[in-house]
N, CA and C of each residue as an Amber inpcrd file, in Angstrom:
protein
   501
  -5.3410000 -17.4240000  25.2420000  -6.7130000 -17.8760000  24.8130000
  -6.3490000 -18.9170000  23.7540000  -7.1750000 -20.0020000  23.6550000
  -7.2110000 -21.1440000  22.8290000  -8.4270000 -21.2030000  21.8740000
  -8.1310000 -21.5400000  20.7740000  -9.3680000 -21.4500000  19.8010000
  -9.4480000 -22.9680000  19.4630000 -10.6780000 -23.5640000  19.5630000
 -11.1060000 -25.0230000  19.1090000 -11.3910000 -24.8300000  17.5970000
 -10.7350000 -25.4050000  16.7880000 -11.2780000 -25.5070000  15.3750000
 -12.3600000 -26.0910000  14.8410000 -12.6960000 -27.2370000  15.7860000
 -13.7580000 -28.0700000  15.3410000 -14.9960000 -27.3240000  15.2970000
 -15.8060000 -27.4640000  14.1980000 -17.3040000 -26.8150000  14.0390000
 -17.1260000 -25.4170000  14.0960000 -16.0800000 -24.5670000  13.8850000
 -15.9010000 -23.1210000  13.9960000 -16.0870000 -22.7140000  12.4920000
 -16.7890000 -21.4020000  12.6090000 -17.1350000 -20.8440000  11.3090000
 -15.9700000 -19.6910000  11.1170000 -15.8950000 -19.3380000   9.8820000
 -14.8520000 -18.3580000   9.5890000 -15.1330000 -17.0060000  10.2980000
 -16.3020000 -16.6630000  10.5830000 -16.6940000 -15.3740000  11.4040000
 -16.2170000 -15.8160000  12.7690000 -16.3800000 -16.8990000  13.4030000
 -16.0180000 -17.1040000  14.8680000 -14.5310000 -16.8290000  15.0620000
 -13.6310000 -17.5820000  13.8810000 -12.3970000 -17.3310000  13.9560000
 -11.9700000 -15.9380000  13.8310000 -12.4830000 -15.2720000  12.8620000
 -12.0540000 -13.8020000  12.8490000 -12.2380000 -13.1130000  14.0940000
 -13.4130000 -13.3500000  14.6440000 -13.6260000 -12.7490000  16.0530000
 -12.7700000 -13.0530000  17.0300000 -12.2510000 -14.3320000  17.0710000
 -11.2570000 -14.7940000  17.9430000 -10.0350000 -13.9840000  17.7700000
  -9.5830000 -13.8470000  16.5960000  -8.2470000 -13.2320000  16.3060000
  -8.2760000 -11.7610000  16.5910000  -9.4400000 -11.0830000  16.2540000
  -9.6110000  -9.5750000  16.5680000  -9.5250000  -9.4570000  18.0820000
 -10.1360000 -10.4520000  18.8330000 -10.0840000 -10.0250000  20.2130000
  -8.6980000 -10.4960000  20.9930000  -7.8990000 -11.3960000  20.3120000
  -6.6700000 -11.9520000  21.0150000  -5.3030000 -11.4910000  20.3120000
  -5.6160000 -10.5790000  19.2060000  -4.4130000 -10.2990000  18.5230000
  -3.2920000  -9.4970000  19.2120000  -3.8050000  -8.5060000  20.0850000
  -2.9140000  -7.6120000  20.7810000  -2.5470000  -8.3620000  22.3740000
  -1.5310000  -7.7120000  22.8450000  -1.3720000  -8.0800000  24.2640000
  -2.2230000  -7.2160000  25.0580000  -2.4460000  -7.6620000  26.2410000
  -3.3570000  -6.9160000  27.1870000  -2.8200000  -5.7100000  27.7230000
  -1.5910000  -5.8300000  27.8860000  -0.7410000  -4.7870000  28.5190000
   0.5500000  -4.5300000  27.7970000   0.5930000  -3.3680000  27.1820000
   1.6510000  -2.9800000  26.4530000   2.8740000  -2.3540000  27.3030000
   4.0830000  -2.5520000  26.8550000   5.0810000  -1.8860000  27.6730000
   5.5970000  -0.6770000  27.0450000   5.9900000   0.2410000  27.7120000
   6.3050000   1.6660000  27.2390000   7.2570000   2.1810000  28.1590000
   7.7160000   3.4880000  27.7000000   8.5270000   4.4160000  28.4820000
   7.6270000   5.7580000  28.8050000   8.1970000   6.1340000  29.9560000
   7.3530000   7.3980000  30.3250000   7.9390000   8.5960000  29.6160000
   6.9260000   9.4070000  29.2050000   7.1200000  10.3870000  28.1610000
   6.1910000  11.5680000  28.5710000   6.7220000  12.6340000  29.3350000
   5.8340000  13.7770000  29.6820000   4.9290000  13.3250000  30.7020000
   3.6590000  13.3850000  30.6610000   2.8330000  12.9550000  31.6760000
   2.0470000  11.6770000  31.1370000   2.5170000  10.9740000  30.3250000
   2.0000000   9.7940000  29.7630000   2.9660000   8.8290000  29.3870000
   2.7960000   7.8190000  28.4280000   3.4000000   6.7390000  27.8710000
   3.7150000   6.9420000  26.4810000   5.0230000   6.6090000  26.1800000
   5.3020000   6.6080000  24.8490000   4.6010000   5.8880000  23.7800000
   4.0250000   6.4020000  22.9510000   3.1850000   5.4530000  21.9260000
   1.7890000   5.5200000  22.2970000   1.2100000   5.9820000  23.2970000
   0.0710000   5.9680000  23.9740000  -0.6330000   7.3160000  24.0770000
   0.0130000   8.4410000  23.6610000  -0.2620000   9.6890000  23.8020000
  -1.8930000  10.1660000  23.4440000  -2.1820000   9.5910000  22.2780000
  -3.7060000  10.0230000  21.9510000  -4.6640000   8.6620000  22.2530000
  -4.2630000   7.8420000  23.0820000  -5.2390000   6.7110000  23.3150000
  -5.8220000   6.9050000  24.6400000  -7.1990000   7.0780000  24.4490000
  -8.0160000   7.1530000  25.9180000  -9.1460000   6.2390000  25.5230000
  -9.8390000   5.8880000  26.7450000  -9.1800000   5.6490000  28.0510000
  -8.0370000   4.9120000  28.1590000  -7.1610000   5.2370000  28.9900000
  -6.0030000   4.1120000  29.3680000  -5.7400000   4.1730000  30.8990000
  -4.9570000   3.1310000  31.1930000  -4.4990000   2.7990000  32.5940000
  -2.9130000   2.8620000  32.4360000  -2.2680000   3.5850000  33.1610000
  -0.8280000   3.6750000  33.1500000  -0.5360000   2.8740000  34.4230000
   0.3770000   1.7620000  34.2920000   0.7680000   0.9410000  35.4710000
   2.2320000   1.2010000  35.7080000   2.6350000   1.9890000  36.6510000
   4.0250000   2.2800000  37.0310000   4.4680000   1.2010000  37.9490000
   5.5960000   0.3310000  37.7280000   6.1240000  -0.7060000  38.4220000
   7.3890000  -1.0380000  37.9830000   8.2310000  -1.2630000  38.8890000
   9.5300000  -1.7960000  38.5780000   9.5280000  -3.2750000  38.9590000
   9.5530000  -4.0710000  38.0090000   9.5220000  -5.5490000  38.1360000
  10.8460000  -6.0700000  37.8980000  11.1890000  -6.9590000  38.7950000
  12.5120000  -7.6270000  38.7080000  12.7450000  -8.3390000  37.3680000
  13.9740000  -8.3610000  36.8960000  14.1780000  -8.9950000  35.5820000
  15.2100000 -10.0830000  35.7990000  15.8050000 -10.3820000  37.0470000
  16.8660000 -11.2160000  37.4420000  16.0550000 -12.6640000  37.1540000
  16.7820000 -13.6640000  36.7040000  16.3070000 -14.9780000  36.3080000
  15.6750000 -15.5080000  37.5500000  15.9390000 -15.3330000  38.8710000
  15.4650000 -15.8490000  40.0660000  14.1520000 -15.1970000  40.4270000
  13.9820000 -13.9350000  40.0070000  12.7230000 -13.0950000  40.3680000
  11.7020000 -13.0240000  39.4490000  11.9840000 -13.5680000  38.0690000
  10.9740000 -13.3400000  36.9910000   9.6920000 -13.8440000  37.3940000
   9.5400000 -15.0080000  38.0900000   8.1540000 -15.3870000  38.4740000
   7.4730000 -14.3840000  39.2740000   7.9830000 -13.6860000  40.0610000
   7.2940000 -12.4780000  40.7080000   6.7660000 -11.5940000  39.7080000
   7.6280000 -11.2090000  38.8240000   7.3700000 -10.1640000  37.7360000
   6.0470000 -10.6380000  37.0640000   6.0700000 -11.9590000  36.4880000
   5.1040000 -12.7310000  35.9090000   3.7140000 -12.6990000  36.7220000
   3.8290000 -12.8730000  37.9590000   2.5490000 -13.0850000  38.8740000
   1.8060000 -11.4250000  38.7760000   2.8040000 -10.6010000  38.9160000
   2.0810000  -9.1270000  38.9970000   1.5330000  -8.8170000  37.4660000
   2.1830000  -9.0530000  36.6800000   1.8440000  -8.8550000  35.3000000
   0.4370000  -9.6810000  34.9070000   0.4550000 -10.9040000  35.3550000
  -0.7190000 -11.7160000  34.9690000  -2.0350000 -11.2320000  35.7500000
  -1.8780000 -10.6000000  37.0500000  -2.8850000 -10.0510000  37.8140000
  -3.3810000  -8.7620000  36.8690000  -2.4320000  -7.9420000  36.6080000
  -3.1180000  -6.9640000  35.7950000  -3.4470000  -7.2070000  34.4220000
  -3.0590000  -8.2870000  33.8610000  -3.5480000  -8.8370000  32.5780000
  -4.9060000  -9.2150000  32.7050000  -5.2660000  -9.8410000  33.8490000
  -6.7110000 -10.3500000  34.1270000  -7.5280000  -9.1300000  34.2080000
  -7.1530000  -8.1830000  34.8570000  -7.8980000  -6.8410000  34.9650000
  -8.2230000  -6.3540000  33.6030000  -7.1280000  -6.1950000  32.8620000
  -7.2120000  -5.6360000  31.4050000  -8.0770000  -6.4760000  30.7060000
  -8.3150000  -7.7680000  30.7980000  -9.1860000  -8.6430000  29.9720000
 -10.5940000  -8.3140000  30.3500000 -10.8780000  -7.6430000  31.4110000
 -12.1570000  -7.4440000  31.9790000 -12.6090000  -6.1780000  31.1920000
 -11.8620000  -5.2420000  30.7870000 -12.1040000  -3.9760000  30.3670000
 -11.2070000  -3.8110000  28.9250000 -11.9650000  -4.7050000  27.8810000
 -11.3160000  -4.6120000  26.6500000 -11.2680000  -3.1790000  25.8020000
 -12.1900000  -2.2190000  26.4330000 -12.2280000  -0.9600000  25.6160000
 -11.2060000  -0.1300000  26.3760000 -10.3280000  -0.4160000  27.4530000
  -9.4530000   0.4250000  27.8350000  -7.9370000  -0.1560000  27.6490000
  -7.1650000   0.7190000  27.1590000  -5.6130000   0.3700000  27.0160000
  -4.8510000   0.2340000  28.3930000  -4.1630000  -0.5390000  28.4470000
  -3.3160000  -0.7140000  29.6020000  -1.8640000  -0.5800000  29.1290000
  -0.9920000   0.1120000  29.8680000   0.3280000   0.2700000  29.7100000
   1.1430000   0.1220000  30.8600000   2.2900000  -0.7220000  30.6660000
   3.3120000  -0.8230000  31.8810000   4.5230000   0.1160000  31.6650000
   4.7720000   0.7940000  32.6610000   5.9030000   1.8080000  32.5920000
   6.8670000   1.5140000  33.7210000   8.2000000   0.8790000  33.5970000
   9.0990000   0.8740000  34.6440000   9.0080000   2.2330000  35.5150000
   9.1460000   2.0560000  36.8500000   9.1810000   3.3190000  37.6010000
  10.6350000   4.1210000  37.3680000  11.6600000   3.4550000  37.0320000
  12.8140000   4.1270000  36.9490000  13.7220000   3.9910000  35.6160000
  14.1690000   4.8620000  35.1230000  15.1940000   4.9320000  34.1330000
  16.3670000   5.8120000  34.1190000  17.0730000   5.7730000  33.3990000
  18.2470000   6.7560000  33.3140000  18.1020000   8.2390000  33.4380000
  17.0060000   8.5670000  32.7930000  16.7460000  10.0400000  32.7120000
  15.8410000  10.4070000  33.7140000  15.1170000   9.8000000  34.3970000
  14.1970000  10.1460000  35.5050000  12.8110000  10.4970000  34.9560000
  12.4530000  10.0470000  33.5640000  11.1780000  10.2760000  32.9740000
  10.0710000   9.7190000  33.8930000  10.1060000   8.5110000  34.2780000
   9.1510000   7.8330000  34.9630000   8.8750000   8.5670000  36.3460000
   9.7820000   9.2700000  37.1090000   9.5300000   9.8770000  38.2520000
   8.7870000  11.1680000  37.8090000   9.1080000  11.7370000  36.8240000
   8.4500000  13.2240000  36.3510000   6.9040000  12.8180000  36.1470000
   6.8730000  11.6470000  35.3370000   5.5000000  11.4500000  34.8940000
   4.6080000  11.0890000  35.9920000   5.2470000  10.3210000  36.9990000
   4.4090000   9.7910000  38.1560000   4.0260000  11.0680000  39.0320000
   5.0810000  12.0030000  39.1700000   4.7460000  13.2310000  40.0250000
   3.6290000  14.1560000  39.2430000   3.6440000  14.1450000  37.7910000
   2.5000000  14.9090000  37.1180000   1.2650000  14.1650000  37.3440000
   1.1870000  12.8930000  37.4850000   0.0470000  12.0170000  37.4600000
  -0.4360000  11.7730000  39.0240000   0.2060000  12.3180000  39.8160000
  -0.1830000  12.3070000  41.3010000   0.3270000  10.7350000  41.8420000
   0.9390000  10.1150000  41.3780000   1.1360000   8.5930000  41.9380000
   2.5570000   8.4980000  42.4620000   3.2770000   9.5640000  42.6660000
   4.6960000   9.3900000  43.1000000   4.9150000   9.0570000  44.6150000
   3.9680000   9.5370000  45.3640000   4.0420000   9.2710000  46.7760000
   3.3280000   7.8880000  47.2170000   2.9130000   7.2530000  46.4380000
   2.2050000   5.7520000  46.7720000   3.1120000   4.9720000  47.3040000
   2.8740000   3.9990000  47.9610000   3.7880000   2.9360000  48.5060000
   3.4800000   1.5800000  47.7760000   2.4770000   1.4880000  47.1290000
   2.1790000   0.0470000  46.4870000   3.1620000  -0.2550000  45.4890000
   3.1650000  -1.5760000  45.3290000   4.1150000  -2.2840000  44.3650000
   3.8340000  -1.6620000  42.7440000   2.3850000  -1.7760000  42.6570000
   2.0770000  -1.2020000  41.2380000   1.1580000   0.0930000  41.4170000
   1.6830000   1.1680000  40.8790000   0.9670000   2.5370000  40.9760000
  -0.0810000   2.5740000  39.7360000  -1.1570000   2.8630000  39.8760000
  -1.9720000   3.0160000  38.5670000  -2.7420000   4.2250000  38.5000000
  -2.6420000   4.7630000  37.3750000  -3.3790000   6.0160000  36.8500000
  -4.2480000   5.8180000  35.7800000  -5.7150000   6.0920000  35.9640000
  -6.7490000   6.0220000  34.9950000  -6.7560000   7.3780000  34.3680000
  -6.6020000   7.3810000  33.0210000  -6.7140000   8.6090000  32.1300000
  -8.0320000   8.4620000  31.2010000  -8.9670000   9.2160000  31.5290000
 -10.2890000   9.2570000  30.5200000  -9.8050000  10.0680000  29.3310000
  -9.1520000  11.3300000  29.6550000  -8.9370000  12.1810000  28.5830000
  -7.3700000  12.6890000  29.0310000  -6.8410000  13.6200000  28.1300000
  -5.5330000  13.9530000  28.5570000  -5.3930000  14.7530000  29.9010000
  -6.5930000  15.4280000  30.2080000  -6.7300000  16.2950000  31.3730000
  -7.4040000  15.4800000  32.6240000  -8.1080000  14.5980000  32.3060000
  -8.9270000  13.7390000  33.3600000  -8.0250000  12.5850000  33.9220000
  -7.4400000  12.7580000  35.0250000  -6.6590000  11.6600000  35.6840000
  -7.3000000  11.0710000  37.1020000  -7.1120000  10.0490000  37.3360000
  -7.7220000   9.4110000  38.5100000  -6.4660000   8.5830000  39.1270000
  -6.0140000   8.6130000  40.2500000  -5.0250000   7.9530000  40.8610000
  -5.5400000   6.9040000  41.9600000  -5.0320000   5.6620000  41.5850000
  -5.4840000   4.6500000  42.5800000  -4.8300000   4.7220000  44.0920000
  -5.5530000   4.8030000  44.9830000  -5.2450000   4.9180000  46.4400000
  -4.4670000   3.6180000  46.7950000  -3.4580000   3.8930000  47.8080000
  -2.6460000   2.6670000  48.2920000  -3.6600000   1.5940000  48.8320000
  -3.2550000   0.4570000  48.5170000  -4.1560000  -0.8300000  48.9240000
  -5.4680000  -0.8460000  48.5190000  -5.7560000  -0.2240000  47.3300000
  -6.9750000  -0.3690000  46.5420000  -6.8300000  -1.6470000  45.5110000
  -8.0210000  -2.0650000  45.2320000  -8.0060000  -3.1960000  44.2120000
  -7.9700000  -2.6870000  42.8950000  -7.0400000  -3.2070000  41.9910000
  -7.1570000  -2.5140000  40.6390000  -8.4480000  -2.7670000  39.9200000
  -9.1690000  -3.7650000  39.9430000 -10.4810000  -4.0480000  39.1930000
 -11.3640000  -3.0970000  39.6610000 -11.5690000  -2.7990000  40.9040000
 -12.5340000  -1.8420000  41.5140000 -12.2300000  -0.6060000  41.2070000
 -10.8340000  -0.1800000  41.2000000 -10.3350000   1.0980000  40.8120000
 -10.8440000   1.4500000  39.4940000 -10.3370000   0.5850000  38.4060000
 -10.6570000   0.8160000  37.0820000 -12.2300000   0.9290000  36.7540000
 -13.0880000   0.0940000  37.3240000 -14.3550000   0.2620000  37.2640000
 -15.0370000   1.4480000  37.7510000 -14.4640000   1.6600000  38.9270000
 -15.1530000   3.1380000  39.5540000 -14.6220000   4.3490000  38.6970000
 -13.3830000   4.3050000  38.2840000 -12.8570000   5.3630000  37.3950000
 -13.6170000   5.5270000  36.1660000 -13.8410000   4.3460000  35.3430000
 -14.3360000   4.3330000  34.1470000 -15.8800000   4.7950000  34.2870000
 -16.4830000   4.5620000  35.2570000 -17.8850000   4.9130000  35.4930000
 -18.1270000   6.3360000  36.1150000 -16.9000000   7.0250000  36.4450000
 -17.0000000   8.5180000  36.7840000 -17.3080000   8.5190000  38.0920000
 -17.0040000   7.4680000  38.9440000 -17.4170000   7.5980000  40.3380000
 -16.2900000   8.1570000  41.2930000 -15.0910000   8.2630000  40.7670000
 -14.0380000   8.8820000  41.3980000 -13.8260000  10.3550000  41.3310000
 -12.9940000  10.9030000  42.2500000 -12.8980000  12.5130000  42.1290000
 -11.5270000  12.4670000  41.2510000 -11.4970000  13.3500000  40.2260000
 -10.1480000  13.3080000  39.5160000  -9.0320000  13.9920000  40.4320000
  -7.8080000  13.6270000  39.9300000  -6.5990000  14.1420000  40.4990000
  -6.3860000  15.6370000  40.0350000  -6.2420000  16.4180000  41.0510000
  -5.7970000  17.7620000  40.5910000  -4.5290000  18.0910000  41.1740000
  -3.4280000  18.3440000  40.2970000  -2.1360000  18.7300000  40.9310000
  -2.0150000  20.0810000  41.8840000  -1.6890000  19.8160000  43.1250000
  -1.9440000  21.0690000  44.0350000  -1.1340000  20.6060000  45.2090000
  -1.1060000  21.5850000  46.2310000  -0.5720000  21.3200000  47.5650000
  -1.4650000  20.5380000  48.2240000  -0.9140000  19.9240000  49.3310000
  -1.9230000  19.1250000  50.2600000  -2.7170000  20.2260000  50.9660000
  -3.9620000  19.6220000  51.2730000  -4.8040000  20.3610000  52.1090000
  -4.2500000  20.6790000  53.4100000  -4.4450000  22.0850000  53.8300000
  -3.8280000  22.4450000  55.1160000  -4.3720000  21.8030000  56.4000000
  -3.7560000  21.3810000  57.3200000  -4.2840000  20.8090000  58.5550000
  -5.2030000  21.8840000  59.3180000  -4.6550000  22.9540000  59.2570000
  -5.6450000  24.3490000  60.0290000  -5.8540000  25.1720000  59.0630000
  -7.0620000  25.5510000  58.8120000  -7.5490000  26.6100000  57.8270000
  -8.6440000  27.4720000  58.3650000  -8.5180000  27.8970000  59.5370000
  -9.3960000  28.7250000  60.1040000  -9.2340000  30.0610000  60.3850000
  -7.9930000  30.6090000  59.8020000  -7.6140000  32.0230000  59.9210000
  -8.3760000  32.9120000  59.2230000  -7.9290000  34.1610000  59.0330000
  -8.6540000  35.0980000  58.2280000  -8.6100000  35.0570000  56.8580000
  -7.4550000  34.1470000  56.3470000  -7.5120000  34.0310000  54.8540000
  -7.5410000  32.4490000  54.7880000  -8.6840000  31.9170000  53.8340000
  -8.6400000  30.5340000  53.7790000  -8.0930000  30.0520000  52.5520000
  -7.1750000  29.1330000  52.7930000  -6.1720000  28.5080000  51.7970000
  -7.0930000  27.5400000  50.8290000  -7.2530000  27.7310000  49.5620000
  -7.8230000  26.7860000  48.7780000  -6.9800000  26.0820000  47.8370000
  -7.1030000  24.5580000  48.1340000  -6.2090000  23.7490000  47.1190000
  -7.0920000  22.8670000  46.4180000  -6.5610000  22.0030000  45.4170000
  -7.3370000  21.3220000  44.7770000  -8.4310000  20.3460000  45.3280000
  -8.1150000  19.8490000  46.4170000  -9.0640000  19.0780000  47.0210000
 -10.2690000  19.6910000  47.9250000  -9.9990000  21.1930000  48.0540000
 -10.9860000  21.9510000  48.8160000 -11.6380000  22.9160000  47.8450000
 -11.3270000  22.8880000  46.6770000 -11.8140000  24.1170000  45.6140000
 -13.3170000  24.0950000  45.5190000 -14.0230000  22.7250000  45.5430000
 -15.3440000  22.9200000  45.3210000 -16.2980000  23.0230000  46.7770000
 -15.6090000  23.2990000  47.8550000 -16.1640000  23.1140000  49.1500000
 -16.6280000  24.6890000  49.4320000
C-alpha cells in the first residue's frame, strides 16, 4: 500500500501504519495441529502449500501468495499463515492429517480455525474468499476427525461417524 503525504494528518498516517505494518500472510512451520508462533491466535487460516523456490518458478509462487494475500486483505481480523506441506520431520503431514486437509488435491489446502477445537476444511476446488467468509460466519460444518461414512449402513448395528453423529 502507498501513502500520499500531501494534506495528510498525523492520525491518518498512524492509521495507515497500523493497517499496513504487518505482512498479510505469515510464514510458519507446522507444530502439532497448528502453526509455530500462532498457537493462541484465533481466528486463523492455515494455508498448507509447497511453493517452488527455484529461480525459474518463483513467479508461480508469487502468484499463489498474492492471491492468498488479496483474501487476507479482505479479512483483516483473521490471521493467515503459510506452512510448507513438507519438511524433514514430517510435521506438516501430521498437522494436515489432524486438521483434515491431508487428502485434498488442490494446490493450496486451507483450514479455518475459529478456536483450538473448531476447524473448518476447505473443500477441493472451493474459492478461498468464499470459504473464509462462510467459515467466519459459521455457515460450514466443522471438521471432526473420524472414519469415513460407511457406504452401506442398514444392518442391525448402525455405525456412527463424525459426519453422521447428528442424524
